[in-house]
Structures are given as C-alpha cells and as structure tokens.
mmCIF file with all atom_site columns, C-alpha atoms in Angstrom:
data_model
loop_
_atom_site.group_PDB
_atom_site.id
_atom_site.type_symbol
_atom_site.label_atom_id
_atom_site.label_alt_id
_atom_site.label_comp_id
_atom_site.label_asym_id
_atom_site.label_entity_id
_atom_site.label_seq_id
_atom_site.pdbx_PDB_ins_code
_atom_site.Cartn_x
_atom_site.Cartn_y
_atom_site.Cartn_z
_atom_site.occupancy
_atom_site.B_iso_or_equiv
_atom_site.pdbx_formal_charge
_atom_site.auth_seq_id
_atom_site.auth_comp_id
_atom_site.auth_asym_id
_atom_site.auth_atom_id
_atom_site.pdbx_PDB_model_num
ATOM 1   C CA . MET A 1 1   ? 56.544  145.319 114.475 1.00 82.00 ? 13  MET A CA 1
ATOM 2   C CA . TYR A 1 2   ? 59.309  147.307 115.812 1.00 85.00 ? 14  TYR A CA 1
ATOM 3   C CA . SER A 1 3   ? 61.784  144.422 115.816 1.00 90.00 ? 15  SER A CA 1
ATOM 4   C CA . ASN A 1 4   ? 61.400  143.623 112.378 1.00 91.00 ? 16  ASN A CA 1
ATOM 5   C CA . ARG A 1 5   ? 61.251  147.164 111.670 1.00 93.00 ? 17  ARG A CA 1
ATOM 6   C CA . GLY A 1 6   ? 64.268  148.152 113.591 1.00 92.00 ? 18  GLY A CA 1
ATOM 7   C CA . GLY A 1 7   ? 66.258  145.153 112.222 1.00 91.00 ? 19  GLY A CA 1
ATOM 8   C CA . CYS A 1 8   ? 65.802  146.706 108.467 1.00 93.00 ? 20  CYS A CA 1
ATOM 9   C CA . LEU A 1 9   ? 66.836  149.723 109.526 1.00 93.00 ? 21  LEU A CA 1
ATOM 10  C CA . LEU A 1 10  ? 69.953  148.465 111.161 1.00 92.00 ? 22  LEU A CA 1
ATOM 11  C CA . GLU A 1 11  ? 70.280  146.556 107.839 1.00 92.00 ? 23  GLU A CA 1
ATOM 12  C CA . LEU A 1 12  ? 69.970  149.998 105.808 1.00 93.00 ? 24  LEU A CA 1
ATOM 13  C CA . GLY A 1 13  ? 72.706  151.446 108.380 1.00 93.00 ? 25  GLY A CA 1
ATOM 14  C CA . ARG A 1 14  ? 70.017  153.930 109.736 1.00 95.00 ? 26  ARG A CA 1
ATOM 15  C CA . HIS A 1 15  ? 70.982  152.931 113.326 1.00 95.00 ? 27  HIS A CA 1
ATOM 16  C CA . ARG A 1 16  ? 69.791  155.861 115.269 1.00 95.00 ? 28  ARG A CA 1
ATOM 17  C CA . GLN A 1 17  ? 66.556  155.090 113.992 1.00 95.00 ? 29  GLN A CA 1
ATOM 18  C CA . ALA A 1 18  ? 67.232  151.344 114.618 1.00 95.00 ? 30  ALA A CA 1
ATOM 19  C CA . LEU A 1 19  ? 67.994  152.014 117.798 1.00 95.00 ? 31  LEU A CA 1
ATOM 20  C CA . ALA A 1 20  ? 64.835  153.726 118.781 1.00 96.00 ? 32  ALA A CA 1
ATOM 21  C CA . ASP A 1 21  ? 62.746  150.880 117.078 1.00 95.00 ? 33  ASP A CA 1
ATOM 22  C CA . ALA A 1 22  ? 64.785  148.648 119.581 1.00 95.00 ? 34  ALA A CA 1
ATOM 23  C CA . GLU A 1 23  ? 64.412  150.780 122.965 1.00 95.00 ? 35  GLU A CA 1
ATOM 24  C CA . ARG A 1 24  ? 60.378  150.675 121.798 1.00 95.00 ? 36  ARG A CA 1
ATOM 25  C CA . CYS A 1 25  ? 60.720  147.055 121.262 1.00 94.00 ? 37  CYS A CA 1
ATOM 26  C CA . VAL A 1 26  ? 62.001  146.931 125.100 1.00 94.00 ? 38  VAL A CA 1
ATOM 27  C CA . PHE A 1 27  ? 59.833  149.110 126.432 1.00 95.00 ? 39  PHE A CA 1
ATOM 28  C CA . LEU A 1 28  ? 56.915  147.417 125.203 1.00 94.00 ? 40  LEU A CA 1
ATOM 29  C CA . LYS A 1 29  ? 58.021  143.742 125.674 1.00 94.00 ? 41  LYS A CA 1
ATOM 30  C CA . PRO A 1 30  ? 60.838  143.530 128.402 1.00 93.00 ? 42  PRO A CA 1
ATOM 31  C CA . SER A 1 31  ? 60.566  139.853 128.596 1.00 94.00 ? 43  SER A CA 1
ATOM 32  C CA . TRP A 1 32  ? 61.416  138.923 125.112 1.00 93.00 ? 44  TRP A CA 1
ATOM 33  C CA . ALA A 1 33  ? 65.017  138.257 124.621 1.00 91.00 ? 45  ALA A CA 1
ATOM 34  C CA . THR A 1 34  ? 64.967  139.065 120.534 1.00 92.00 ? 46  THR A CA 1
ATOM 35  C CA . GLY A 1 35  ? 64.164  142.826 121.657 1.00 94.00 ? 47  GLY A CA 1
ATOM 36  C CA . HIS A 1 36  ? 67.492  143.176 123.827 1.00 93.00 ? 48  HIS A CA 1
ATOM 37  C CA . MET A 1 37  ? 69.332  141.098 121.265 1.00 92.00 ? 49  MET A CA 1
ATOM 38  C CA . LEU A 1 38  ? 68.144  143.799 118.153 1.00 94.00 ? 50  LEU A CA 1
ATOM 39  C CA . LYS A 1 39  ? 69.397  146.741 120.744 1.00 94.00 ? 51  LYS A CA 1
ATOM 40  C CA . GLY A 1 40  ? 72.694  144.811 121.128 1.00 91.00 ? 52  GLY A CA 1
ATOM 41  C CA . ARG A 1 41  ? 73.078  144.332 117.227 1.00 92.00 ? 53  ARG A CA 1
ATOM 42  C CA . VAL A 1 42  ? 72.425  148.101 117.136 1.00 95.00 ? 54  VAL A CA 1
ATOM 43  C CA . HIS A 1 43  ? 74.838  148.777 119.625 1.00 92.00 ? 55  HIS A CA 1
ATOM 44  C CA . GLU A 1 44  ? 77.691  146.631 117.953 1.00 89.00 ? 56  GLU A CA 1
ATOM 45  C CA . ALA A 1 45  ? 77.123  148.119 114.591 1.00 92.00 ? 57  ALA A CA 1
ATOM 46  C CA . MET A 1 46  ? 77.511  151.749 116.380 1.00 92.00 ? 58  MET A CA 1
ATOM 47  C CA . GLU A 1 47  ? 80.781  150.279 118.107 1.00 86.00 ? 59  GLU A CA 1
ATOM 48  C CA . SER A 1 48  ? 79.312  151.016 121.571 1.00 86.00 ? 60  SER A CA 1
ATOM 49  C CA . TRP A 1 49  ? 80.572  148.091 123.562 1.00 80.00 ? 61  TRP A CA 1
ATOM 50  C CA . ASP A 1 50  ? 79.345  149.251 127.186 1.00 81.00 ? 62  ASP A CA 1
ATOM 51  C CA . PRO A 1 51  ? 75.621  149.182 125.736 1.00 86.00 ? 63  PRO A CA 1
ATOM 52  C CA . MET A 1 52  ? 75.771  146.079 123.737 1.00 86.00 ? 64  MET A CA 1
ATOM 53  C CA . LEU A 1 53  ? 77.115  144.388 126.467 1.00 84.00 ? 65  LEU A CA 1
ATOM 54  C CA . THR A 1 54  ? 74.267  145.599 129.073 1.00 85.00 ? 66  THR A CA 1
ATOM 55  C CA . ALA A 1 55  ? 71.602  144.331 125.945 1.00 89.00 ? 67  ALA A CA 1
ATOM 56  C CA . CYS A 1 56  ? 73.555  141.081 125.636 1.00 86.00 ? 68  CYS A CA 1
ATOM 57  C CA . CYS A 1 57  ? 73.289  140.299 129.402 1.00 84.00 ? 69  CYS A CA 1
ATOM 58  C CA . LEU A 1 58  ? 69.801  141.423 129.672 1.00 87.00 ? 70  LEU A CA 1
ATOM 59  C CA . ALA A 1 59  ? 68.998  138.590 126.749 1.00 88.00 ? 71  ALA A CA 1
ATOM 60  C CA . TYR A 1 60  ? 71.041  136.389 128.314 1.00 84.00 ? 72  TYR A CA 1
ATOM 61  C CA . ASP A 1 61  ? 68.751  136.382 131.371 1.00 85.00 ? 73  ASP A CA 1
ATOM 62  C CA . LEU A 1 62  ? 65.687  136.282 129.602 1.00 88.00 ? 74  LEU A CA 1
ATOM 63  C CA . ASP A 1 63  ? 66.996  133.455 127.195 1.00 87.00 ? 75  ASP A CA 1
ATOM 64  C CA . PRO A 1 64  ? 70.552  131.637 128.187 1.00 81.00 ? 76  PRO A CA 1
ATOM 65  C CA . HIS A 1 65  ? 70.664  129.086 125.464 1.00 81.00 ? 77  HIS A CA 1
ATOM 66  C CA . ASN A 1 66  ? 70.462  131.508 122.807 1.00 84.00 ? 78  ASN A CA 1
ATOM 67  C CA . GLU A 1 67  ? 73.570  130.732 120.294 1.00 83.00 ? 79  GLU A CA 1
ATOM 68  C CA . THR A 1 68  ? 73.108  134.265 118.601 1.00 84.00 ? 80  THR A CA 1
ATOM 69  C CA . ASN A 1 69  ? 73.191  136.100 121.870 1.00 82.00 ? 81  ASN A CA 1
ATOM 70  C CA . LEU A 1 70  ? 76.411  133.778 123.425 1.00 81.00 ? 82  LEU A CA 1
ATOM 71  C CA . ALA A 1 71  ? 78.160  134.507 120.372 1.00 81.00 ? 83  ALA A CA 1
ATOM 72  C CA . MET A 1 72  ? 77.573  138.357 120.456 1.00 83.00 ? 84  MET A CA 1
ATOM 73  C CA . LEU A 1 73  ? 78.703  138.396 124.083 1.00 82.00 ? 85  LEU A CA 1
ATOM 74  C CA . ARG A 1 74  ? 81.755  136.485 123.498 1.00 79.00 ? 86  ARG A CA 1
ATOM 75  C CA . ASP A 1 75  ? 82.453  139.237 120.706 1.00 80.00 ? 87  ASP A CA 1
ATOM 76  C CA . CYS A 1 76  ? 81.572  141.896 122.929 1.00 81.00 ? 88  CYS A CA 1
ATOM 77  C CA . LEU A 1 77  ? 83.794  140.528 125.753 1.00 78.00 ? 89  LEU A CA 1
ATOM 78  C CA . ILE A 1 78  ? 86.786  140.634 123.169 1.00 76.00 ? 90  ILE A CA 1
ATOM 79  C CA . GLN A 1 79  ? 85.990  144.116 122.110 1.00 78.00 ? 91  GLN A CA 1
ATOM 80  C CA . HIS A 1 80  ? 85.869  145.085 126.112 1.00 72.00 ? 92  HIS A CA 1
ATOM 81  C CA . LEU A 1 81  ? 89.308  143.484 126.504 1.00 69.00 ? 93  LEU A CA 1
ATOM 82  C CA . THR A 1 82  ? 90.968  144.829 123.269 1.00 68.00 ? 94  THR A CA 1
ATOM 83  C CA . ASN A 1 83  ? 89.971  148.395 123.663 1.00 66.00 ? 95  ASN A CA 1
ATOM 84  C CA . ALA A 1 84  ? 90.534  148.823 127.429 1.00 56.00 ? 96  ALA A CA 1
ATOM 85  C CA . THR A 1 85  ? 94.130  147.461 126.586 1.00 47.00 ? 97  THR A CA 1
ATOM 86  C CA . LEU A 1 86  ? 94.562  149.926 123.559 1.00 46.00 ? 98  LEU A CA 1
ATOM 87  C CA . ARG A 1 87  ? 92.987  152.787 125.129 1.00 49.00 ? 99  ARG A CA 1
ATOM 88  C CA . PHE A 1 88  ? 95.187  152.585 128.203 1.00 47.00 ? 100 PHE A CA 1
ATOM 89  C CA . ARG A 1 89  ? 99.054  151.672 127.449 1.00 47.00 ? 101 ARG A CA 1
ATOM 90  C CA . GLN A 1 90  ? 100.259 151.847 130.794 1.00 48.00 ? 102 GLN A CA 1
ATOM 91  C CA . LYS A 1 91  ? 101.531 149.096 133.121 1.00 49.00 ? 103 LYS A CA 1
ATOM 92  C CA . GLY A 1 92  ? 98.922  146.604 134.252 1.00 52.00 ? 104 GLY A CA 1
ATOM 93  C CA . ALA A 1 93  ? 96.282  147.977 131.798 1.00 50.00 ? 105 ALA A CA 1
ATOM 94  C CA . PHE A 1 94  ? 95.808  144.243 130.551 1.00 49.00 ? 106 PHE A CA 1
ATOM 95  C CA . SER A 1 95  ? 95.544  143.453 133.939 1.00 57.00 ? 107 SER A CA 1
ATOM 96  C CA . ASP A 1 96  ? 92.983  146.118 134.974 1.00 60.00 ? 108 ASP A CA 1
ATOM 97  C CA . ALA A 1 97  ? 90.714  145.526 131.887 1.00 56.00 ? 109 ALA A CA 1
ATOM 98  C CA . LEU A 1 98  ? 90.946  141.799 132.548 1.00 58.00 ? 110 LEU A CA 1
ATOM 99  C CA . GLY A 1 99  ? 90.054  141.990 136.114 1.00 63.00 ? 111 GLY A CA 1
ATOM 100 C CA . ARG A 1 100 ? 86.994  144.382 135.578 1.00 62.00 ? 112 ARG A CA 1
ATOM 101 C CA . ALA A 1 101 ? 86.000  141.382 132.678 1.00 61.00 ? 113 ALA A CA 1
ATOM 102 C CA . ARG A 1 102 ? 86.318  138.720 135.639 1.00 58.00 ? 114 ARG A CA 1
ATOM 103 C CA . GLU A 1 103 ? 84.398  141.097 138.332 1.00 67.00 ? 115 GLU A CA 1
ATOM 104 C CA . ASP A 1 104 ? 81.433  141.585 136.173 1.00 67.00 ? 116 ASP A CA 1
ATOM 105 C CA . THR A 1 105 ? 78.605  139.178 137.603 1.00 66.00 ? 117 THR A CA 1
ATOM 106 C CA . LYS A 1 106 ? 77.000  138.731 134.306 1.00 61.00 ? 118 LYS A CA 1
ATOM 107 C CA . LEU A 1 107 ? 80.537  137.811 132.250 1.00 67.00 ? 119 LEU A CA 1
ATOM 108 C CA . GLN A 1 108 ? 81.764  135.433 135.304 1.00 66.00 ? 120 GLN A CA 1
ATOM 109 C CA . ARG A 1 109 ? 80.039  132.298 133.453 1.00 66.00 ? 121 ARG A CA 1
ATOM 110 C CA . ILE A 1 110 ? 82.282  132.565 130.559 1.00 66.00 ? 122 ILE A CA 1
ATOM 111 C CA . MET A 1 111 ? 84.907  133.801 132.345 1.00 64.00 ? 123 MET A CA 1
ATOM 112 C CA . GLN A 1 112 ? 84.880  130.390 135.024 1.00 65.00 ? 124 GLN A CA 1
ATOM 113 C CA . ASP A 1 113 ? 85.187  127.923 132.151 1.00 66.00 ? 125 ASP A CA 1
ATOM 114 C CA . PRO A 1 114 ? 88.466  126.151 132.733 1.00 68.00 ? 126 PRO A CA 1
ATOM 115 C CA . GLN A 1 115 ? 89.381  126.805 128.777 1.00 64.00 ? 127 GLN A CA 1
ATOM 116 C CA . VAL A 1 116 ? 88.865  130.391 128.764 1.00 64.00 ? 128 VAL A CA 1
ATOM 117 C CA . MET A 1 117 ? 90.686  130.767 132.304 1.00 68.00 ? 129 MET A CA 1
ATOM 118 C CA . ARG A 1 118 ? 93.571  128.998 131.096 1.00 70.00 ? 130 ARG A CA 1
ATOM 119 C CA . VAL A 1 119 ? 93.558  131.383 127.779 1.00 66.00 ? 131 VAL A CA 1
ATOM 120 C CA . THR A 1 120 ? 93.328  134.724 130.054 1.00 65.00 ? 132 THR A CA 1
ATOM 121 C CA . VAL A 1 121 ? 96.118  133.513 132.263 1.00 68.00 ? 133 VAL A CA 1
ATOM 122 C CA . GLU A 1 122 ? 98.337  133.027 129.157 1.00 68.00 ? 134 GLU A CA 1
ATOM 123 C CA . MET A 1 123 ? 97.021  136.552 127.453 1.00 63.00 ? 135 MET A CA 1
ATOM 124 C CA . GLN A 1 124 ? 98.376  138.213 130.845 1.00 61.00 ? 136 GLN A CA 1
ATOM 125 C CA . ARG A 1 125 ? 101.628 136.943 130.501 1.00 64.00 ? 137 ARG A CA 1
ATOM 126 C CA . THR A 1 126 ? 102.227 137.546 126.931 1.00 64.00 ? 138 THR A CA 1
ATOM 127 C CA . ARG A 1 127 ? 99.768  140.790 126.299 1.00 59.00 ? 139 ARG A CA 1
ATOM 128 C CA . ASP A 1 128 ? 98.358  139.136 123.155 1.00 59.00 ? 140 ASP A CA 1
ATOM 129 C CA . LEU A 1 129 ? 94.720  138.864 123.038 1.00 56.00 ? 141 LEU A CA 1
ATOM 130 C CA . SER A 1 130 ? 94.495  136.591 119.845 1.00 60.00 ? 142 SER A CA 1
ATOM 131 C CA . PRO A 1 131 ? 94.046  133.450 121.906 1.00 60.00 ? 143 PRO A CA 1
ATOM 132 C CA . LEU A 1 132 ? 90.979  134.450 123.694 1.00 58.00 ? 144 LEU A CA 1
ATOM 133 C CA . ALA A 1 133 ? 89.061  134.545 120.568 1.00 59.00 ? 145 ALA A CA 1
ATOM 134 C CA . ALA A 1 134 ? 90.191  131.557 119.513 1.00 60.00 ? 146 ALA A CA 1
ATOM 135 C CA . ALA A 1 135 ? 89.361  129.956 122.835 1.00 56.00 ? 147 ALA A CA 1
ATOM 136 C CA . LEU A 1 136 ? 85.875  131.262 122.898 1.00 57.00 ? 148 LEU A CA 1
ATOM 137 C CA . GLU A 1 137 ? 85.242  130.169 119.335 1.00 59.00 ? 149 GLU A CA 1
ATOM 138 C CA . ASP A 1 138 ? 85.644  126.606 120.367 1.00 56.00 ? 150 ASP A CA 1
ATOM 139 C CA . LEU A 1 139 ? 83.663  126.962 123.771 1.00 51.00 ? 151 LEU A CA 1
ATOM 140 C CA . PRO A 1 140 ? 80.041  125.045 122.805 1.00 51.00 ? 152 PRO A CA 1
ATOM 141 C CA . LEU A 1 141 ? 77.239  127.472 123.030 1.00 48.00 ? 153 LEU A CA 1
ATOM 142 C CA . ALA A 1 142 ? 74.843  125.759 125.122 1.00 43.00 ? 154 ALA A CA 1
#
C-alpha cells in the first residue's frame, strides 16, 4: 500500500509525502528492493543524490539484476561526478570526485568495467563528463 501511494504522490510532485511513504515501506519490509527503489526515485526527484545513491545501492544488494535500478545507479553516478566537479572548480577536483566514486564499494562493480575504466581515464585527461554518460548507456544491464 505504501509503495503504491508513494509512487502516486511522487507523480503528483508531493515529494515529502512520497518520501515518508517510501521510508515507511522500507521500514515495514526492508528486504523488498522495490521500497528502496521508490525511495531512490523520490530522492532523484528532489535532486538529493547522496540519499538516492544509498537507496539504489540497497536495492541493488537485494536485486542486482533489476534493470530500472541499474539505470538509476548509473544516472546517480553521473550526477555525483558532475555535481562534485561543478561544486569544486579547483585543481584536482575532477580527479578527487572520480577517486571517491572508485573507492565506494557499492560502485566498484560498475566502475571496474573495462569500458568504463577506459572512459574515466579519458575523462580525467579531457575534463569532460559526456563520454561517461555514453559508456554507461552502452553497458549491458544484467
């Protein structure tokens, strides 16, 4: 019930109420990936990237083959790298953001893909994030 109502509230743009339902859903059934995914979707709508990443990683742990959640993880990774780079325009900020993403144990599976590794090296060289988005889109989801 909370999942369905939370999804409806999210579609209506009532993010705080949707988040409350998503949190209640996760509290009642923490082993259900869909509740964590709803929470991630709400945080995405609120542009709260850190909580979105946490929710998506929890959903991934429960259902690593869910294509929707994998796509959300990819989008969140791009947002993390983009926001960290834009927020800190000092020398080395891009590499620092990429390094933090590589150190996150939940993201290592994505970041260790050979195609993503090649792209991240090129991104560090050119200081351009657009190749990452294209590479992540081309990765198989399962």
